[in-house]
């Protein structure tokens, strides 16, 4: 039976076909639609980059013609075929550019055991003459849309990316069949120009923007302004980021990935009261304890000024990028409740918001993250959700990301968002946390079950807050989008390992055994107390209490598997490298060996911490510090070992993060601001925002020895010094740690090399 979601999407394109007819006089010329053949040059470029310049050995052919930039770029499921031509070339035919890219990957993984990965790139070098496929290869998607990225990924992961980094990421996404992706870089330029047209000055606008590493939440209206005394966002940063966005959007189009561009979310500088004194505005609520850096003005979508800003936002992007998409992301109430909870108000807000969108682009689709319905579920009752979504009368005019489908699906309680198109998303990672974690049983069968039970489901997607590891769980979901049945994860992991280490002379059985243990125990979590990627105890501000955590918020620290499993995995990987030393020259193996080793050491730290707490209680009672000193030193030594392991791979270093940040600091005005942003985002954000302390914790060499080691050293010394007094002054010790944290934020771009010394530097 054909799922009605496909018909719904196809219907959306047909419904709009009359409006989009280029002969219709009331449609702006730049939005006139016409069926045009799409160039395959972008896919040839992808082949050249991943096959060492051998794109000439392929022929690419589109089997269907699409209305370029019609309301829905992709009206049905994709399919492709890989065969051989009579002249010996490899021909890849597909319904879309995305299908061609996916077919290219199918050939590479099937015939060459070659795949492309985060951080490490292609798993092996292709031969000079590409072999022909052993048989005809075919594939078809089970959903028309394969979505990628979260709004906050642009701060947690991408904030310091240069074009070379984006080029690799876009190749990775296209290669896996992603055909719709958020394009959220540099839109402060659109804010700036739009606010200028209202009559605001740069001196009024720039202080509204947050620092470079925190712009995602500024765009949501959660925070405003820069902190730390390092100045406001600069025009130089804004211009360069927008220039990067132009490259990103153009490449996405070439690769067949529909860009999702930003719309005006409704948040404005305080100067709105000067330039539009009669405009109805309200203060957003305090967000996550950021009392001095939140409460932006929200201008009512019912007002003409809001509609004017929306028109400016959309039209300026069309002018900058061309007519490249009709899908716009717009989240008005991210982790903030509306000031008015009546159904009439909520319906009116969405109705006027969408009217403003379509005034600028009659074909506009409003994409929103469904996170608000989970995060503020007590406010968002069924009737309020229906009212808010129902303000957009045509159900096909919106697209909802069910952002946390693996653990908190909202599509079920909303009956598939009341018939509106929606995408099943795997969130998985929060804040860029790096612990090993997965829920693979929830990312194979459940998406297919949703597809069978919701006629309005139109896609599967990745919505991770940060891209920091655990790559196999993302591959699995994106590959599930091309399988009618739930993927057998046993065989999947075996094939994934074969490709990832294919540059080695051989792959010993011990390595397959290691990954089978990871599959069963680490990547198939069923412990409800650990619903997301955990943080490690060593990454939290030291305390005698509250560090053994479960649940969603704050992040759990509980290990969801027997730590002995990871010790066994580490031994098996060591045995594999002893059996075939060529593994140690394989980028994927070198990365994974560090990743697994540092997690094993991290798990051991949890025992060290428990011993320290127990020993301190005994020392206080007996006024003896000998054992406490020994336990404290053992804990600090563990961190030294962790830092040493992490330092062996550049991807696990604070130096890489700071170096990338420094590449954007091309003026004295930006140096202090960018270094502070880079350091504070991965630690405490800012000491005046305590609720986000260590939210985006990272396992990096340099960060361990200069930050985490020092905090624990202060704590251990504080415990030892408390024994003779018979009591611990926890507040004084906490204040001492906070003073260190604040000082650390201002150390610039350099991280001292070498091992930890007595001062932790």
XYZ file of C-alpha atoms in Angstrom:
761
model
C 0.000 0.000 0.000
C 1.340 3.404 -0.926
C 1.679 5.641 2.117
C -0.556 8.685 1.801
C 2.339 10.904 2.848
C 3.669 10.597 -0.661
C 0.359 11.606 -2.120
C 0.210 14.498 0.294
C 3.583 15.806 -0.852
C 2.715 15.287 -4.493
C -0.555 17.042 -3.857
C 1.272 20.007 -2.384
C 3.147 20.479 -5.615
C -0.039 20.165 -7.652
C -2.016 22.511 -5.423
C 0.533 25.207 -5.964
C 1.145 24.583 -9.648
C -1.544 27.090 -10.643
C -0.202 29.801 -8.356
C 3.336 29.193 -9.561
C 2.474 29.391 -13.266
C 4.913 31.901 -14.810
C 2.186 33.502 -16.932
C 0.252 34.569 -13.855
C 0.689 38.334 -13.678
C 0.546 38.818 -9.891
C 3.542 36.543 -9.190
C 6.908 38.321 -8.835
C 9.175 37.511 -11.798
C 11.932 36.084 -9.597
C 9.475 33.444 -8.336
C 8.193 32.317 -11.725
C 8.441 28.532 -11.909
C 9.284 26.494 -14.963
C 10.320 22.930 -15.587
C 14.042 23.011 -16.344
C 16.616 20.251 -16.572
C 19.027 20.202 -13.637
C 22.744 20.162 -14.295
C 24.620 17.136 -12.994
C 27.843 19.126 -12.704
C 27.537 19.225 -8.923
C 27.440 15.427 -8.752
C 30.425 15.237 -11.080
C 32.257 17.532 -8.681
C 31.325 15.241 -5.798
C 32.710 12.269 -7.734
C 35.931 14.135 -8.457
C 36.456 15.041 -4.810
C 35.801 11.555 -3.457
C 37.338 9.518 -6.289
C 40.554 11.443 -6.769
C 39.540 13.311 -9.928
C 38.031 10.304 -11.712
C 34.561 11.685 -12.447
C 35.190 11.074 -16.145
C 34.715 7.359 -15.512
C 31.055 7.979 -14.665
C 28.037 9.069 -16.656
C 25.191 10.665 -14.709
C 21.654 10.879 -16.014
C 18.445 12.288 -14.508
C 15.459 10.116 -15.306
C 12.822 12.654 -14.280
C 12.342 16.336 -14.901
C 11.281 18.472 -11.968
C 9.930 21.937 -11.525
C 13.038 23.578 -10.164
C 12.107 25.245 -6.874
C 8.457 24.274 -7.074
C 6.684 24.252 -3.752
C 8.051 20.827 -2.891
C 11.283 20.146 -4.766
C 10.873 16.424 -4.196
C 7.330 15.202 -4.865
C 7.961 11.463 -4.508
C 10.456 8.885 -3.379
C 13.863 8.714 -5.052
C 15.363 5.805 -6.923
C 18.583 5.122 -8.800
C 20.283 2.468 -10.914
C 24.000 1.830 -11.384
C 24.965 -0.078 -14.532
C 27.741 -0.221 -17.147
C 27.596 1.391 -20.579
C 28.748 -0.281 -23.775
C 31.888 1.873 -23.769
C 32.824 0.654 -20.288
C 31.751 3.661 -18.285
C 29.813 3.428 -15.041
C 26.406 4.975 -15.591
C 24.308 6.184 -12.695
C 20.695 7.072 -13.389
C 18.465 8.654 -10.785
C 15.279 10.581 -10.336
C 17.036 13.527 -8.650
C 20.508 14.845 -7.959
C 20.205 13.380 -4.474
C 19.442 9.971 -5.951
C 22.538 10.253 -8.166
C 24.698 11.051 -5.136
C 23.244 8.099 -3.249
C 23.831 5.834 -6.240
C 27.439 7.014 -6.353
C 27.865 5.985 -2.713
C 26.230 2.603 -3.382
C 28.801 1.916 -6.088
C 31.677 3.016 -3.829
C 30.637 0.990 -0.802
C 29.663 -2.114 -2.788
C 32.509 -2.266 -5.299
C 35.400 -0.463 -3.589
C 34.579 -0.778 0.135
C 35.080 2.999 0.149
C 33.000 5.336 2.307
C 33.334 8.944 3.439
C 33.383 9.856 7.142
C 33.389 12.860 9.455
C 36.829 14.034 10.445
C 38.754 11.355 8.525
C 37.284 11.675 5.006
C 37.357 8.759 2.520
C 38.253 5.448 4.167
C 40.727 4.551 1.417
C 42.258 5.861 -1.792
C 40.411 4.804 -4.941
C 42.376 2.957 -7.618
C 43.532 4.910 -10.668
C 41.152 2.906 -12.844
C 37.820 2.334 -11.182
C 36.515 -1.230 -11.415
C 33.078 -1.853 -12.868
C 30.271 -2.885 -10.526
C 29.852 -6.623 -10.215
C 26.147 -6.359 -10.995
C 23.421 -3.804 -11.477
C 22.919 -1.791 -8.300
C 19.565 -0.261 -7.417
C 18.083 1.666 -4.554
C 14.920 3.490 -3.612
C 14.083 5.704 -0.670
C 11.122 4.951 1.558
C 10.549 8.626 2.370
C 10.810 11.606 0.016
C 12.806 13.763 2.453
C 16.041 13.050 4.331
C 16.681 15.976 6.659
C 19.885 17.104 8.362
C 20.978 19.465 11.185
C 19.663 21.278 14.212
C 19.602 25.036 14.601
C 22.074 24.919 17.494
C 24.544 22.699 15.612
C 25.630 25.914 13.923
C 26.934 27.149 17.263
C 28.086 23.965 18.971
C 29.898 22.462 15.963
C 30.050 24.775 12.955
C 30.761 28.169 14.486
C 34.438 28.242 13.411
C 34.059 26.275 10.159
C 35.776 27.603 7.058
C 34.683 26.734 3.533
C 36.926 23.647 3.436
C 35.091 22.226 6.457
C 31.689 22.939 4.968
C 32.669 21.390 1.671
C 33.474 18.116 3.445
C 30.275 18.188 5.490
C 28.086 18.842 2.451
C 29.759 15.995 0.566
C 29.124 13.720 3.554
C 25.438 14.673 3.596
C 24.823 14.411 -0.164
C 26.687 11.104 -0.282
C 24.172 9.684 2.210
C 21.095 10.932 0.388
C 20.319 14.032 2.462
C 18.136 16.267 0.314
C 16.915 18.934 2.744
C 19.221 20.697 5.172
C 19.222 23.774 7.340
C 21.311 26.649 5.937
C 21.728 28.891 8.975
C 25.138 30.522 8.582
C 25.590 34.277 8.691
C 22.053 35.510 8.727
C 22.959 38.388 11.030
C 23.578 40.133 7.712
C 19.863 39.857 6.951
C 18.963 41.055 10.441
C 21.349 43.990 10.094
C 20.116 45.176 6.708
C 16.455 44.712 7.614
C 16.767 46.642 10.877
C 18.661 49.378 9.042
C 15.749 49.770 6.648
C 13.469 50.384 9.621
C 15.725 53.281 10.563
C 17.871 51.691 13.285
C 21.548 52.571 13.449
C 24.426 50.116 13.642
C 25.114 51.378 17.151
C 21.609 50.215 18.086
C 21.713 46.922 16.190
C 25.151 45.455 16.893
C 24.753 45.325 20.712
C 21.617 43.216 20.139
C 23.636 40.401 18.554
C 25.304 37.767 20.717
C 28.914 36.704 20.380
C 29.917 34.372 17.517
C 29.554 31.113 19.482
C 26.082 31.939 20.832
C 24.211 33.261 17.811
C 21.830 30.305 17.570
C 20.120 31.342 20.812
C 20.178 35.013 19.868
C 18.221 34.156 16.728
C 15.682 32.298 18.875
C 15.258 35.304 21.152
C 16.615 33.317 24.115
C 19.568 35.657 24.682
C 20.735 39.059 23.504
C 24.032 40.868 23.515
C 27.619 39.797 24.097
C 29.069 39.225 27.528
C 32.505 39.268 29.086
C 33.465 42.846 28.312
C 34.976 42.014 24.913
C 32.827 44.218 22.688
C 29.965 43.746 20.276
C 29.769 41.596 17.184
C 31.640 43.257 14.315
C 30.607 44.084 10.776
C 33.654 42.126 9.584
C 32.371 38.906 11.180
C 28.876 39.459 9.789
C 30.096 40.073 6.230
C 32.477 37.111 6.166
C 29.897 34.734 7.571
C 27.396 35.840 4.948
C 29.972 35.330 2.228
C 30.453 31.790 3.523
C 26.693 31.260 3.488
C 26.566 32.122 -0.212
C 29.091 29.377 -0.952
C 27.233 26.888 1.226
C 23.857 27.532 -0.375
C 25.271 27.359 -3.895
C 26.978 24.031 -3.185
C 23.833 22.628 -1.599
C 21.910 23.459 -4.747
C 24.572 21.812 -6.906
C 24.352 18.642 -4.795
C 20.568 18.461 -4.843
C 20.124 19.465 -1.188
C 17.234 21.866 -0.659
C 18.419 24.720 1.587
C 16.149 25.633 4.470
C 16.671 29.370 4.914
C 15.770 31.497 7.945
C 12.657 33.606 8.209
C 12.175 36.535 10.592
C 11.482 35.016 14.062
C 10.086 38.182 15.619
C 12.846 39.334 17.990
C 14.120 42.897 17.693
C 16.528 45.336 19.374
C 15.250 47.777 21.967
C 15.534 50.512 19.332
C 12.238 49.259 17.942
C 10.633 51.590 20.492
C 12.349 54.556 18.817
C 11.717 53.732 15.164
C 8.242 52.215 15.644
C 6.943 53.682 18.928
C 3.436 52.309 18.364
C 4.472 48.773 17.441
C 3.133 46.237 19.967
C 6.068 44.478 21.634
C 6.461 42.248 24.668
C 9.500 41.121 26.598
C 10.485 37.492 26.138
C 10.892 35.625 29.444
C 14.199 35.014 31.191
C 15.892 32.020 29.606
C 17.961 29.469 31.590
C 18.919 31.947 34.292
C 20.468 34.449 31.856
C 18.874 37.398 33.637
C 21.172 40.064 32.220
C 21.305 38.645 28.702
C 17.765 37.649 27.798
C 14.304 39.245 27.591
C 14.500 40.459 23.999
C 11.579 42.379 22.587
C 9.165 40.233 20.568
C 7.148 42.192 18.059
C 3.618 40.995 17.534
C 3.169 39.111 14.228
C -0.231 40.792 14.030
C 1.461 44.152 13.459
C 2.454 45.571 10.087
C 6.044 46.166 11.209
C 6.501 42.431 11.743
C 5.126 41.752 8.268
C 7.491 44.359 6.843
C 10.492 42.704 8.480
C 9.383 39.298 7.228
C 9.164 40.639 3.707
C 12.642 42.124 3.986
C 14.063 38.870 5.330
C 12.722 36.732 2.508
C 13.280 39.159 -0.358
C 16.858 39.944 0.671
C 17.728 36.250 0.702
C 16.158 35.698 -2.681
C 18.249 38.585 -3.990
C 21.413 37.174 -2.406
C 21.028 33.470 -3.239
C 18.555 33.357 -6.100
C 15.301 31.425 -6.149
C 16.795 28.375 -4.456
C 14.109 27.266 -2.001
C 10.638 27.850 -0.685
C 11.237 26.305 2.734
C 11.937 28.653 5.650
C 12.669 27.811 9.261
C 10.862 29.883 11.859
C 10.673 29.144 15.606
C 8.896 31.816 17.635
C 8.632 30.114 21.022
C 11.778 28.061 21.448
C 11.982 27.178 25.167
C 9.786 30.213 25.917
C 6.045 30.277 26.387
C 3.785 32.776 24.600
C 2.534 35.614 26.786
C -1.036 34.806 25.785
C -2.272 31.228 25.959
C -5.695 31.588 24.378
C -6.404 29.497 21.324
C -7.582 32.555 19.436
C -4.293 34.361 20.013
C -2.126 31.374 19.093
C -4.085 30.783 15.907
C -3.880 34.458 14.990
C -0.110 34.524 15.554
C 0.573 31.651 13.175
C -1.986 32.896 10.648
C -0.419 36.355 10.426
C 3.098 34.927 10.446
C 2.372 32.701 7.479
C 0.546 35.495 5.657
C 3.689 37.600 5.947
C 5.810 34.727 4.624
C 3.606 34.236 1.577
C 3.437 37.950 0.912
C 7.175 37.721 0.225
C 7.117 34.289 -1.403
C 3.695 32.877 -2.325
C 5.192 29.379 -2.406
C 6.575 29.538 1.146
C 6.592 26.456 3.382
C 6.977 27.126 7.113
C 9.347 24.648 8.755
C 9.329 24.589 12.544
C 11.014 22.431 15.155
C 8.428 20.548 17.177
C 10.688 20.808 20.215
C 8.473 23.407 21.892
C 5.623 20.903 22.207
C 7.860 18.596 24.255
C 9.938 21.143 26.143
C 6.875 23.137 27.295
C 4.396 20.277 27.168
C 2.407 21.548 30.154
C 1.645 24.754 28.255
C 1.199 23.142 24.844
C -2.008 21.233 25.393
C -3.638 19.469 22.476
C -6.062 22.315 21.890
C -3.276 24.920 21.897
C -1.172 22.898 19.476
C -4.158 22.521 17.169
C -4.859 26.238 17.376
C -1.275 27.255 16.671
C -0.749 24.839 13.795
C -4.258 25.462 12.521
C -3.561 29.136 11.942
C -1.872 27.988 8.738
C -5.021 26.879 6.979
C -3.489 24.779 4.236
C -1.966 21.773 5.995
C 0.615 21.330 3.232
C 1.997 24.804 3.915
C 3.952 23.726 6.996
C 6.544 21.085 7.760
C 7.218 19.946 11.345
C 10.424 18.401 12.665
C 9.521 15.890 15.361
C 12.873 16.737 16.875
C 13.292 14.004 19.511
C 11.367 11.121 17.998
C 13.519 8.367 19.473
C 12.570 9.241 23.066
C 9.885 11.926 23.142
C 7.813 11.627 19.952
C 5.126 14.268 19.699
C 3.632 12.940 16.477
C 1.665 10.302 18.377
C -0.160 12.633 20.756
C -0.841 15.063 17.909
C -2.063 12.375 15.492
C 0.734 13.095 13.075
C 0.584 16.847 13.735
C -3.065 16.746 12.735
C -2.312 15.746 9.165
C 0.527 18.178 8.484
C 3.746 16.939 6.866
C 6.331 16.016 9.475
C 9.765 14.388 9.723
C 10.870 11.672 12.192
C 14.120 12.961 13.726
C 16.872 11.430 15.815
C 18.317 14.001 18.222
C 20.876 11.784 20.002
C 23.558 14.366 20.798
C 23.156 17.323 23.128
C 25.613 20.189 23.194
C 28.367 18.313 21.372
C 28.915 15.913 24.284
C 31.264 13.118 23.238
C 30.477 10.031 25.335
C 29.883 6.817 23.418
C 26.124 6.362 23.121
C 23.405 5.088 20.836
C 19.847 3.742 20.734
C 19.948 1.828 17.483
C 16.876 -0.279 18.171
C 14.921 2.973 18.293
C 16.267 4.189 14.945
C 15.424 1.218 12.738
C 11.977 -0.215 13.442
C 10.263 2.834 15.033
C 10.706 5.178 12.035
C 9.173 2.554 9.764
C 6.380 1.982 12.247
C 5.689 5.707 12.239
C 5.648 5.656 8.444
C 3.019 2.922 8.502
C 0.916 4.667 11.124
C 1.024 8.309 10.043
C -0.154 9.322 6.619
C 1.575 12.687 6.913
C 5.118 11.478 7.677
C 7.330 12.626 4.795
C 10.910 12.093 5.977
C 13.559 10.839 8.368
C 16.184 13.198 9.721
C 19.175 13.938 11.905
C 18.643 16.704 14.472
C 21.747 16.358 16.676
C 22.718 19.461 18.620
C 26.373 18.743 17.911
C 28.327 16.422 15.642
C 31.028 15.012 17.878
C 31.328 11.262 17.244
C 29.211 8.096 17.367
C 29.003 8.384 13.600
C 27.562 4.923 13.062
C 24.214 5.877 14.642
C 23.695 8.669 12.097
C 24.668 6.478 9.177
C 22.179 3.884 10.358
C 19.187 6.235 10.355
C 20.047 7.787 6.989
C 20.492 4.312 5.508
C 17.178 3.242 7.052
C 15.580 5.894 4.860
C 16.504 3.640 1.909
C 15.275 0.339 3.332
C 11.687 -0.944 3.366
C 12.428 -3.242 6.277
C 14.146 -2.568 9.587
C 17.894 -2.881 9.058
C 19.542 -5.903 10.679
C 22.082 -4.137 12.845
C 24.365 -7.172 13.219
C 25.148 -7.299 9.517
C 25.080 -3.516 9.278
C 27.837 -3.077 11.859
C 29.955 -5.754 10.187
C 29.691 -3.992 6.832
C 30.332 -0.606 8.429
C 33.532 -1.899 10.031
C 34.664 -3.460 6.737
C 34.353 -0.119 4.969
C 35.729 2.059 7.755
C 38.993 0.107 7.991
C 39.221 -0.919 4.338
C 42.614 0.779 3.872
C 44.223 -1.789 6.190
C 45.823 -4.938 4.791
C 43.265 -7.012 6.681
C 40.593 -6.674 9.335
C 41.160 -9.241 12.104
C 38.152 -11.021 13.592
C 38.937 -9.432 16.943
C 37.964 -6.058 15.467
C 34.581 -7.356 14.332
C 34.138 -8.854 17.802
C 34.945 -5.490 19.381
C 32.305 -3.721 17.329
C 29.743 -6.408 18.020
C 30.213 -5.701 21.726
C 29.809 -1.995 21.024
C 26.662 -2.689 19.007
C 25.014 -4.794 21.709
C 25.952 -2.838 24.792
C 27.076 0.716 23.998
C 25.040 1.573 20.904
C 21.802 -0.163 21.863
C 20.950 1.552 25.126
C 17.617 0.560 26.645
C 18.109 2.241 30.019
C 15.388 4.866 30.361
C 17.483 6.656 32.983
C 19.989 7.551 30.239
C 17.860 9.044 27.441
C 20.648 10.954 25.710
C 24.403 11.235 25.260
C 25.807 11.515 28.794
C 28.552 13.749 30.107
C 31.334 12.428 32.286
C 31.746 13.205 35.974
C 35.211 14.696 35.420
C 33.609 17.284 33.095
C 31.381 18.702 35.841
C 32.213 21.288 38.471
C 33.569 19.230 41.395
C 31.263 18.625 44.329
C 30.617 15.975 46.961
C 27.010 15.716 45.820
C 24.874 15.770 42.683
C 27.346 14.463 40.111
C 25.796 10.995 39.776
C 22.903 11.958 37.550
C 20.180 10.346 35.473
C 17.423 11.726 33.268
C 17.306 14.287 30.518
C 18.116 17.511 32.385
C 20.741 18.169 33.496
C 22.663 15.715 31.338
C 23.043 12.232 32.834
C 26.408 10.870 33.950
C 25.245 7.296 34.446
C 27.014 4.693 32.308
C 24.356 2.579 30.585
C 26.540 -0.520 30.155
C 28.973 -2.573 32.206
C 32.298 -0.645 32.108
C 34.103 -3.975 31.778
C 32.653 -4.236 28.272
C 34.626 -1.234 27.103
C 37.798 -2.550 28.687
C 37.277 -5.712 26.672
C 36.684 -3.699 23.500
C 39.898 -1.772 24.048
C 41.821 -5.046 24.487
C 40.322 -6.489 21.310
C 41.300 -3.394 19.329
C 44.823 -3.654 20.683
C 44.942 -7.301 19.662
C 43.734 -6.377 16.192
C 46.494 -3.790 15.712
C 49.076 -6.308 16.940
C 47.822 -8.813 14.388
C 47.827 -6.278 11.539
C 49.981 -3.231 12.198
C 48.642 -1.508 9.058
C 45.538 -0.626 11.078
C 47.629 1.918 12.952
C 48.058 3.822 9.679
C 44.328 3.791 8.997
C 42.671 7.112 9.943
C 39.426 5.486 11.029
C 41.148 3.004 13.329
C 43.411 5.641 14.864
C 40.390 7.837 15.601
C 38.313 4.998 17.043
C 41.140 3.636 19.182
C 41.550 7.021 20.859
C 37.790 7.434 21.174
C 37.297 4.088 22.888
C 40.414 4.355 25.065
C 39.501 7.788 26.387
C 35.960 6.541 27.171
C 37.382 3.597 29.100
C 39.597 5.960 31.116
C 36.604 8.218 31.686
C 34.614 5.313 33.088
C 37.462 4.540 35.493
C 37.383 8.147 36.712
C 33.858 7.549 38.013
C 35.248 4.916 40.379
C 38.054 7.275 41.421
C 35.496 9.929 42.281
C 33.377 7.524 44.336
C 36.478 6.438 46.238
C 37.453 10.058 46.868
C 34.056 10.936 48.340
C 34.001 7.870 50.581
C 37.573 8.425 51.714
C 36.918 12.086 52.534
C 34.010 11.178 54.804
C 36.236 8.714 56.630
C 39.091 11.236 56.837
C 36.837 13.880 58.391
C 35.657 11.426 61.035
C 39.168 10.190 61.860
C 41.206 13.353 61.184
C 43.631 11.370 58.981
C 44.539 12.559 55.458
C 46.939 9.827 54.249
C 44.396 7.818 52.276
C 42.664 10.965 51.054
C 45.894 12.320 49.607
C 46.486 9.011 47.820
C 42.943 8.839 46.444
C 43.120 12.454 45.285
C 46.399 11.870 43.499
C 45.002 8.760 41.820
C 42.078 10.785 40.494
C 44.357 13.538 39.172
C 46.684 10.962 37.613
C 43.707 9.531 35.765
C 43.100 12.908 34.170
C 46.764 13.147 33.198
C 46.482 9.776 31.473
C 43.311 10.888 29.717
C 44.947 14.060 28.432
C 47.931 12.091 27.135
C 45.686 9.710 25.177
C 43.628 12.531 23.693
C 46.757 14.417 22.614
C 47.631 11.645 20.138
C 44.861 12.648 17.719
C 44.230 16.209 16.519
C 40.468 15.713 16.492
C 40.496 15.392 20.288
C 42.322 18.618 21.074
C 41.381 22.029 22.393
C 44.172 23.349 20.190
C 42.214 22.459 17.042
C 39.090 24.218 18.333
C 41.012 27.359 19.280
C 43.050 27.338 16.078
C 39.876 27.265 14.001
C 38.456 30.079 16.091
C 41.610 32.135 15.690
C 41.361 31.851 11.905
C 38.304 34.145 12.151
C 40.030 36.694 14.396
C 41.389 38.822 11.578
C 41.250 42.082 13.516
C 42.186 43.252 17.022
C 38.504 43.915 17.690
C 37.694 40.248 17.175
C 40.641 38.599 18.934
C 39.442 38.855 22.518
C 35.802 38.314 21.623
C 36.390 35.146 19.621
C 38.830 33.595 22.086
C 36.414 34.232 24.973
C 33.529 32.776 22.967
C 35.518 29.703 21.998
C 36.623 28.987 25.554
C 33.374 29.763 27.335
C 31.022 27.847 25.047
C 32.669 24.488 25.805
C 32.925 25.160 29.542
C 30.669 27.461 31.570
C 29.154 29.696 28.857
C 29.561 32.559 31.304
C 29.662 32.520 35.072
C 26.502 34.643 35.204
C 24.537 31.865 33.460
C 24.908 29.006 35.966
C 22.242 26.758 34.481
C 24.411 26.058 31.421
C 27.640 25.270 33.238
C 29.452 22.424 31.411
C 26.454 21.787 29.145
C 28.675 21.535 26.072
C 31.465 19.545 27.724
C 34.172 18.146 25.420
C 36.779 15.404 25.771
C 39.823 17.259 24.442
C 43.485 17.251 25.287
C 44.435 20.684 26.582
C 40.959 21.173 27.975
C 41.547 18.253 30.334
C 44.956 19.401 31.529
C 44.346 23.157 31.715
C 40.722 23.197 32.882
C 39.276 19.950 34.234
C 42.509 18.893 35.997
C 42.817 22.302 37.611
C 39.256 22.317 38.906
C 39.680 18.885 40.435
C 43.061 19.840 41.857
C 41.480 22.815 43.635
C 38.735 20.519 44.900
C 41.082 17.765 46.115
C 43.274 20.279 47.925
C 40.182 21.811 49.475
C 39.108 18.423 50.834
C 42.546 17.748 52.265
C 42.693 21.173 53.904
C 39.247 20.647 55.438
C 40.155 17.491 57.356
C 41.971 19.194 60.264
C 39.051 21.631 60.699
C 36.505 18.838 60.847
C 34.198 20.403 58.225
C 34.220 21.446 54.587
C 33.249 25.008 53.671
C 31.606 24.041 50.384
C 30.670 27.588 49.417
C 34.204 28.886 49.832
C 35.574 25.988 47.809
C 32.955 26.496 45.094
C 33.761 30.213 44.939
C 37.445 29.405 44.498
C 36.612 27.132 41.576
C 34.394 29.806 40.005
C 37.205 32.357 40.209
C 39.431 29.945 38.326
C 36.724 29.267 35.720
C 36.267 32.947 34.976
C 40.002 33.550 34.716
C 40.383 30.613 32.326
C 37.915 32.158 29.871
C 40.359 35.004 29.182
C 43.507 33.032 28.368
C 43.316 33.679 24.616
C 44.078 31.175 21.884
C 47.150 29.442 23.302
C 47.071 26.209 25.268
C 50.379 25.375 26.986
C 51.893 22.175 25.632
C 53.206 19.274 27.675
C 51.767 17.479 30.662
C 49.972 18.752 33.703
C 52.159 20.318 36.363
C 51.423 21.400 39.868
C 49.416 24.389 38.659
C 47.439 22.471 36.081
C 48.879 24.368 33.106
